[in-house]
PDB file of C-alpha atoms in Angstrom:
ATOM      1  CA  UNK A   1       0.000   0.000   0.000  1.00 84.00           C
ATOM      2  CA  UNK A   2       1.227   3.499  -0.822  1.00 91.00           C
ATOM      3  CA  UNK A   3       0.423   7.062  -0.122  1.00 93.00           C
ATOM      4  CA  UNK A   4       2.143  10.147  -1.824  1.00 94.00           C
ATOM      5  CA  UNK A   5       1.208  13.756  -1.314  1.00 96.00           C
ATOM      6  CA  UNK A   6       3.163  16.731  -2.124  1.00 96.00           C
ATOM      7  CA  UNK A   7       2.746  19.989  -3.607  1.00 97.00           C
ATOM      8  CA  UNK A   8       5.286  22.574  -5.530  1.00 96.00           C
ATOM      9  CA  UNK A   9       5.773  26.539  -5.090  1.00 97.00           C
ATOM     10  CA  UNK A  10       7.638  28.658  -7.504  1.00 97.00           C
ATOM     11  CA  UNK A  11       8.715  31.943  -6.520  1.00 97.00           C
ATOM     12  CA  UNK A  12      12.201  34.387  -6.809  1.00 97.00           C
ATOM     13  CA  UNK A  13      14.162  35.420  -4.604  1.00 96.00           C
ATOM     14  CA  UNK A  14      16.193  38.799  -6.359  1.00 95.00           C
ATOM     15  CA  UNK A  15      17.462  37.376 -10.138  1.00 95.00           C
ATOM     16  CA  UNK A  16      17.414  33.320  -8.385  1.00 97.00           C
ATOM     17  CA  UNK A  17      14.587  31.763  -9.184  1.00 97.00           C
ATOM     18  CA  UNK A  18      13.375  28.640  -6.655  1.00 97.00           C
ATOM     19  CA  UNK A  19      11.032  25.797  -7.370  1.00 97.00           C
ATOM     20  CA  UNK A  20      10.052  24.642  -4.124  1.00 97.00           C
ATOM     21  CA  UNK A  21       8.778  21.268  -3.459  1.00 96.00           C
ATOM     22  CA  UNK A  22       7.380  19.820  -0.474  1.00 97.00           C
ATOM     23  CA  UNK A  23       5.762  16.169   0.324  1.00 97.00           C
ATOM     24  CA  UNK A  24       5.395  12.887   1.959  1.00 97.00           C
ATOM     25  CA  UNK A  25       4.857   9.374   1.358  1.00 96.00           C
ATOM     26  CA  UNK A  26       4.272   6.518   2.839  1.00 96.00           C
ATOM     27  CA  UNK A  27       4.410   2.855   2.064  1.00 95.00           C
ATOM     28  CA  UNK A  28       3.870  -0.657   3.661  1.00 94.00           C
ATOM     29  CA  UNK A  29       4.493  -4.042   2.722  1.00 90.00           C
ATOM     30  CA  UNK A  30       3.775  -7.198   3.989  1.00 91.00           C
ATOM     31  CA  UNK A  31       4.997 -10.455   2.883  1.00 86.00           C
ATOM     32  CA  UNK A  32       3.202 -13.855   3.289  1.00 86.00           C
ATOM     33  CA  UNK A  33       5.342 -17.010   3.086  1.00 80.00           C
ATOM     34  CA  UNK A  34       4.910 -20.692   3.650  1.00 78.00           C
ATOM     35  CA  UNK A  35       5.436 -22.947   7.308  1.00 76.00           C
ATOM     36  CA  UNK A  36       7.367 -25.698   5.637  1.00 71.00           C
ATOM     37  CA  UNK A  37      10.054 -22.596   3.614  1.00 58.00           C
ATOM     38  CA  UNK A  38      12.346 -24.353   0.940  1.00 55.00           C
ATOM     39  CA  UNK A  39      10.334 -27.150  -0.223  1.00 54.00           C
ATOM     40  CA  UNK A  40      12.854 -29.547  -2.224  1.00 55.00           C
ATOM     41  CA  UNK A  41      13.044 -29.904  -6.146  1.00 58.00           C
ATOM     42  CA  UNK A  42      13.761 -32.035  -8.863  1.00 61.00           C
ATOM     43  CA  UNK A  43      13.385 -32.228 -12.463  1.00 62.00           C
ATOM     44  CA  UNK A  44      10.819 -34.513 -14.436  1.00 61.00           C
ATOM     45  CA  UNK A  45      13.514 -37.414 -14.371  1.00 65.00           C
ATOM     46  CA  UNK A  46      14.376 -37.134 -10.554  1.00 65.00           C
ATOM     47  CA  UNK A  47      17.394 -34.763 -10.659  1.00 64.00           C
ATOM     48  CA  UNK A  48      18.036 -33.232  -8.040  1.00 63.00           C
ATOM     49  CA  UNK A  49      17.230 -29.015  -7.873  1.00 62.00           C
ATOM     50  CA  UNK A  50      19.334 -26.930  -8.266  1.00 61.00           C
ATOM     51  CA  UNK A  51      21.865 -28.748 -11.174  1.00 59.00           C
ATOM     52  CA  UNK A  52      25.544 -28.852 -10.967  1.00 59.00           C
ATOM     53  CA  UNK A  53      28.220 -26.251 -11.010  1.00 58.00           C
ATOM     54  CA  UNK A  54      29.891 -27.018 -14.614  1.00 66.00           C
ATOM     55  CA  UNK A  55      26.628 -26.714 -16.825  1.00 67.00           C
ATOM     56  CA  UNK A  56      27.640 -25.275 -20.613  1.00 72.00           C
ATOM     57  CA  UNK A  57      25.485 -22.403 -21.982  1.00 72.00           C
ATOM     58  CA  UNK A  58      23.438 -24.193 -23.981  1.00 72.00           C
ATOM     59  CA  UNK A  59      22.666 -26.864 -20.876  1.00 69.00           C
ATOM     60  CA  UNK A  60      21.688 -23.889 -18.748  1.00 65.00           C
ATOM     61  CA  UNK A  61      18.704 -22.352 -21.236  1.00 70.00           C
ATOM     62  CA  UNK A  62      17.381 -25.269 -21.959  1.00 70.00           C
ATOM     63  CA  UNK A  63      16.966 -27.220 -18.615  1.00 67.00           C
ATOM     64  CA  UNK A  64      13.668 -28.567 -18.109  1.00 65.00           C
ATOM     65  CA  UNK A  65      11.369 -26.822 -15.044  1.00 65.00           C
ATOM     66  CA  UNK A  66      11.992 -28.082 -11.510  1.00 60.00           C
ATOM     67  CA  UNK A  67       9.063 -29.667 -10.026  1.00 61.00           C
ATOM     68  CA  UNK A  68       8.367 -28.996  -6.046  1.00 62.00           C
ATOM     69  CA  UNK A  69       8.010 -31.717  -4.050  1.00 64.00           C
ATOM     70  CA  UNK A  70       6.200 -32.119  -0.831  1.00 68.00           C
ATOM     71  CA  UNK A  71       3.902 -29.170   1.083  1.00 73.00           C
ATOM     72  CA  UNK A  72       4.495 -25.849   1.438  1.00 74.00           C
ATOM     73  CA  UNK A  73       2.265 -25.940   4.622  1.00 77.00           C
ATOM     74  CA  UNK A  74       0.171 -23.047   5.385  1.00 84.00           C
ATOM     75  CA  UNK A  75       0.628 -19.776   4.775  1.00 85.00           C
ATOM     76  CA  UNK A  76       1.971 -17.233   7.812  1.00 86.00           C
ATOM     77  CA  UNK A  77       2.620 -13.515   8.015  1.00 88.00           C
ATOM     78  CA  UNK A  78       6.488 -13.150   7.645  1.00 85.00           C
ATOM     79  CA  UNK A  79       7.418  -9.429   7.873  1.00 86.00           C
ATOM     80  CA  UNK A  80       5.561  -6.349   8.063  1.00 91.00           C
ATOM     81  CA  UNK A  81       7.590  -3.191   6.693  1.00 90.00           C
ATOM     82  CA  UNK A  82       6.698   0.706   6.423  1.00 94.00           C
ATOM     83  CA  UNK A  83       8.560   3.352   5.458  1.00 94.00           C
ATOM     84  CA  UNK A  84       7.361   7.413   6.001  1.00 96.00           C
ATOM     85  CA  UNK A  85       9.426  10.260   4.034  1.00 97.00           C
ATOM     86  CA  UNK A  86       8.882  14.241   4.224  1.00 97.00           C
ATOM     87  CA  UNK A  87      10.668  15.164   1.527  1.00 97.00           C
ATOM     88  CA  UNK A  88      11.737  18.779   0.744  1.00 98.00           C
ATOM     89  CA  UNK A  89      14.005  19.905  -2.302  1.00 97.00           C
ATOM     90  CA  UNK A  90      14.426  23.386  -4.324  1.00 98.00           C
ATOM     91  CA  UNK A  91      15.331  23.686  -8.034  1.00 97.00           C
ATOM     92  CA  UNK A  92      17.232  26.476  -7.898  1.00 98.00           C
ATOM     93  CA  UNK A  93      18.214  28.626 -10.842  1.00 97.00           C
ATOM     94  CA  UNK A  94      20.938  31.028 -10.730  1.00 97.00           C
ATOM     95  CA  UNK A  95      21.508  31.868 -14.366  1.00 96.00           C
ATOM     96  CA  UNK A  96      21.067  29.827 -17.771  1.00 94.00           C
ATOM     97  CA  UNK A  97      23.874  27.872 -17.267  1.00 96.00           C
ATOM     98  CA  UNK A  98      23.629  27.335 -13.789  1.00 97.00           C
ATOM     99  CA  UNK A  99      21.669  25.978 -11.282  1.00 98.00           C
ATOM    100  CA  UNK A 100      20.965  23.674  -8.140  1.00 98.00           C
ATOM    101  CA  UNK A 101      18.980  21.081  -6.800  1.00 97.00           C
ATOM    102  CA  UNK A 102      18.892  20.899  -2.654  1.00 98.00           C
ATOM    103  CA  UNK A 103      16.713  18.592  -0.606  1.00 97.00           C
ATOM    104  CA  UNK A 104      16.314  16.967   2.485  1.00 97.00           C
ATOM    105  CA  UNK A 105      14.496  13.521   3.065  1.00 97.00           C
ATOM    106  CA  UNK A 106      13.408  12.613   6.826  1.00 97.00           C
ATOM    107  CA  UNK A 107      12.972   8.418   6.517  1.00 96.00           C
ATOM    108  CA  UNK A 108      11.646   6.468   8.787  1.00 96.00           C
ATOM    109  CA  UNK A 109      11.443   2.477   8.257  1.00 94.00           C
ATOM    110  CA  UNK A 110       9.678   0.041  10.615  1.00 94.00           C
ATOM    111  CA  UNK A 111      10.229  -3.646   9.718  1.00 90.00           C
ATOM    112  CA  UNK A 112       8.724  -6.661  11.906  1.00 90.00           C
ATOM    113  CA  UNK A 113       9.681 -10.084  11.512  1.00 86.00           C
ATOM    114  CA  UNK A 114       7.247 -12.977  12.703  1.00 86.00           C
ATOM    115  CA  UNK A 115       7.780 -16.863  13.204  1.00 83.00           C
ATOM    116  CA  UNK A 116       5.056 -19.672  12.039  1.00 82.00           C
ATOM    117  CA  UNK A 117       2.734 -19.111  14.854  1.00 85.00           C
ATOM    118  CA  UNK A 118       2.597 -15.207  14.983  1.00 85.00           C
ATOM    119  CA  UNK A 119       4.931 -14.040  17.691  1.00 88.00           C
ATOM    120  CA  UNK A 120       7.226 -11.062  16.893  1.00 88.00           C
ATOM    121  CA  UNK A 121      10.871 -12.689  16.444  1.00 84.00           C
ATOM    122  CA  UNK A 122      12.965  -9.355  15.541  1.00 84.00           C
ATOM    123  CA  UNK A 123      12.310  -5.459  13.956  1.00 88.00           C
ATOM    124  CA  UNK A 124      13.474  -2.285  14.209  1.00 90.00           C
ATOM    125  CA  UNK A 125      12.216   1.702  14.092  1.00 94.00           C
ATOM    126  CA  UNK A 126      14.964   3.609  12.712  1.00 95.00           C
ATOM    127  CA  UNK A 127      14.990   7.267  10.989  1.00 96.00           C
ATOM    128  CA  UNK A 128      17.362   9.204   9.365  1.00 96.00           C
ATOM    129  CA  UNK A 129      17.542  12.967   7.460  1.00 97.00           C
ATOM    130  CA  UNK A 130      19.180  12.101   4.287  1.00 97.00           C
ATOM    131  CA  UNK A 131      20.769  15.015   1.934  1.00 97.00           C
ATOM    132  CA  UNK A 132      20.454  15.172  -2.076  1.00 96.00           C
ATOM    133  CA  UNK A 133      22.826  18.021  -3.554  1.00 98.00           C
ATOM    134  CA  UNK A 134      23.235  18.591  -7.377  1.00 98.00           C
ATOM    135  CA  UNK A 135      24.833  21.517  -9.010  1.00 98.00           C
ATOM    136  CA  UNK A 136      24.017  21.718 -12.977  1.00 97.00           C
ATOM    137  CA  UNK A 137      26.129  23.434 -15.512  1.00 98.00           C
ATOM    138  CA  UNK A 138      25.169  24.161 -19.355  1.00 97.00           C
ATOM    139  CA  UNK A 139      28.157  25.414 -21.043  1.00 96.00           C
ATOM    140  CA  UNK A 140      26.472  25.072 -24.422  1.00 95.00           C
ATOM    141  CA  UNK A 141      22.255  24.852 -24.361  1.00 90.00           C
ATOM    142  CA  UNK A 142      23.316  21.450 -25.900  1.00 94.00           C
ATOM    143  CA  UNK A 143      24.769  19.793 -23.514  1.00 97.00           C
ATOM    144  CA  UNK A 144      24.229  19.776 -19.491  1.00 96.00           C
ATOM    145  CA  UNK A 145      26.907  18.330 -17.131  1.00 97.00           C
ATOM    146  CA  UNK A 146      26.262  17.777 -13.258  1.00 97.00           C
ATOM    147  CA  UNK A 147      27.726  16.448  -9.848  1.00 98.00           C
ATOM    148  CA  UNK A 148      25.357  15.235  -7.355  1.00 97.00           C
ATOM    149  CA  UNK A 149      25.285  13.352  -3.927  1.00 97.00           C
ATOM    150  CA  UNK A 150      22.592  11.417  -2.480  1.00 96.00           C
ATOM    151  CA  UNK A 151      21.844   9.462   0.356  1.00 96.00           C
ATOM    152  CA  UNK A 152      19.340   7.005   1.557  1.00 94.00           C
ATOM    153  CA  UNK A 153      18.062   4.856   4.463  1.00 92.00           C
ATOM    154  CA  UNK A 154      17.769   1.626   3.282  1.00 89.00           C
ATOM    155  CA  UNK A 155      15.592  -1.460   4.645  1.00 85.00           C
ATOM    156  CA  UNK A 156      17.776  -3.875   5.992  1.00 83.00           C
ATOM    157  CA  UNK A 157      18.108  -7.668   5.138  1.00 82.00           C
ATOM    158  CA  UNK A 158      15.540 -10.178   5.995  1.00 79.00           C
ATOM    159  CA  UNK A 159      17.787 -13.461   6.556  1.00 81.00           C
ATOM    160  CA  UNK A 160      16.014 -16.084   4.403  1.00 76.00           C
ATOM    161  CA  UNK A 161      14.031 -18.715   6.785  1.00 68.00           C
ATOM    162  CA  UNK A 162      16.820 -21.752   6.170  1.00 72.00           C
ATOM    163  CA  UNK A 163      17.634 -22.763   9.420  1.00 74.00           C
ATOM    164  CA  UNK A 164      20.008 -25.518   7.724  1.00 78.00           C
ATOM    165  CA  UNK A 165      22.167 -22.630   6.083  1.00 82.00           C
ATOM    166  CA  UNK A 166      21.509 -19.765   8.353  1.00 83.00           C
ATOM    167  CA  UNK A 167      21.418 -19.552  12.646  1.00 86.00           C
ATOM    168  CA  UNK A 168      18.964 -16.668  12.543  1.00 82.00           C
ATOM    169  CA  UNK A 169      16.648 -17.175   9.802  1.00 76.00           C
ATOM    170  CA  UNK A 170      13.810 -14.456   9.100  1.00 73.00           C
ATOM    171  CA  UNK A 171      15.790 -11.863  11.143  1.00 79.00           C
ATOM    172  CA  UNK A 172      15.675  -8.869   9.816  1.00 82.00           C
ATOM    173  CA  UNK A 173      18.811  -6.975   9.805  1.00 84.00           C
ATOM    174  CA  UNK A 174      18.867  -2.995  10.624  1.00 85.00           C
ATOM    175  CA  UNK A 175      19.121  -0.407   7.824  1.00 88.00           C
ATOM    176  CA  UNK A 176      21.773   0.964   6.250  1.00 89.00           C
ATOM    177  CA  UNK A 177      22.444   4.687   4.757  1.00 91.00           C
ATOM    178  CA  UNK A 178      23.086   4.276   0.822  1.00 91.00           C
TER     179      UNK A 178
END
């Protein structure tokens, strides 16, 4: 499910002109998986899924679809993420040739993780003012060059639910600035 709302303002300040915009968003997603996880495979013929390391090109697009063995089991509520921004940038213009973009984003992500039966097993709430800084030269109306910065928060990880390759499956690992 998503949200956006925002709204722009121009207006000049002396000769700079600004376009001003302002918003927010928000966004959460939910993801449903299976009890029973990796269910194993094989192929038509009883070969084991996934093949062998040292397949040739021609072996690897034309391999036959795996068939899933066994039950899934039923279906659970695995994580539960949202993420709010208030976002707020300016386009400014200082002449023809040059100009700006400046913004701010204020992020906050919430991510729950949840075993088979329901009961919270890990999450976070986490928020962070990320910058966005461009500066935009035209030496020729042709051609526009540009240098810009960004950051991000970023969701963390959610540690796939293999308890034979991983001692803290479905945890969900905190967020990272990009």
């Amino acid at each position: 499910y998503t949200v956006d709302a925002g709204a722009r303002l121009r207006f000049d300040t002396g000769p700079i002109s600004h376009k001003l915009t302002v918003g927010g968003s928000w966004d959460t997603y939910k993801e449903v998986r299976h009890t029973v996880g990796n269910v194993p495979a094989t192929y038509a013929d009883g070969t084991p899924y996934p093949p062998g390391a040292n397949l040739t090109l021609d072996e690897l697009l034309n391999m036959p679809t795996p068939v899933f063995d066994g039950d899934p089991g039923p279906r659970y509520k695995s994580t539960v993420a949202t993420n709010t921004n208030i976002v707020i940038g300016d386009d400014i213009t200082f002449t023809n040739t040059l100009s700006a973009l400046i913004g701010f984003n204020y992020s906050t992500i919430k991510s729950r993780a949840f075993n088979t039966t329901g009961l919270l097993t890990s999450g976070y709430r986490k928020s962070a003012l990320t910058p966005t800084i461009s500066v935009i030269y035209k030496p020729v109306p042709a051609l526009t060059t540009y240098v810009s910065y960004m950051e991000g928060l970023e969701a963390g990880t959610i540690v796939p639910n293999d308890p034979a390759l991983y001692t803290n499956p479905g945890e969900i690992l905190d967020p990272v600035i990009s």
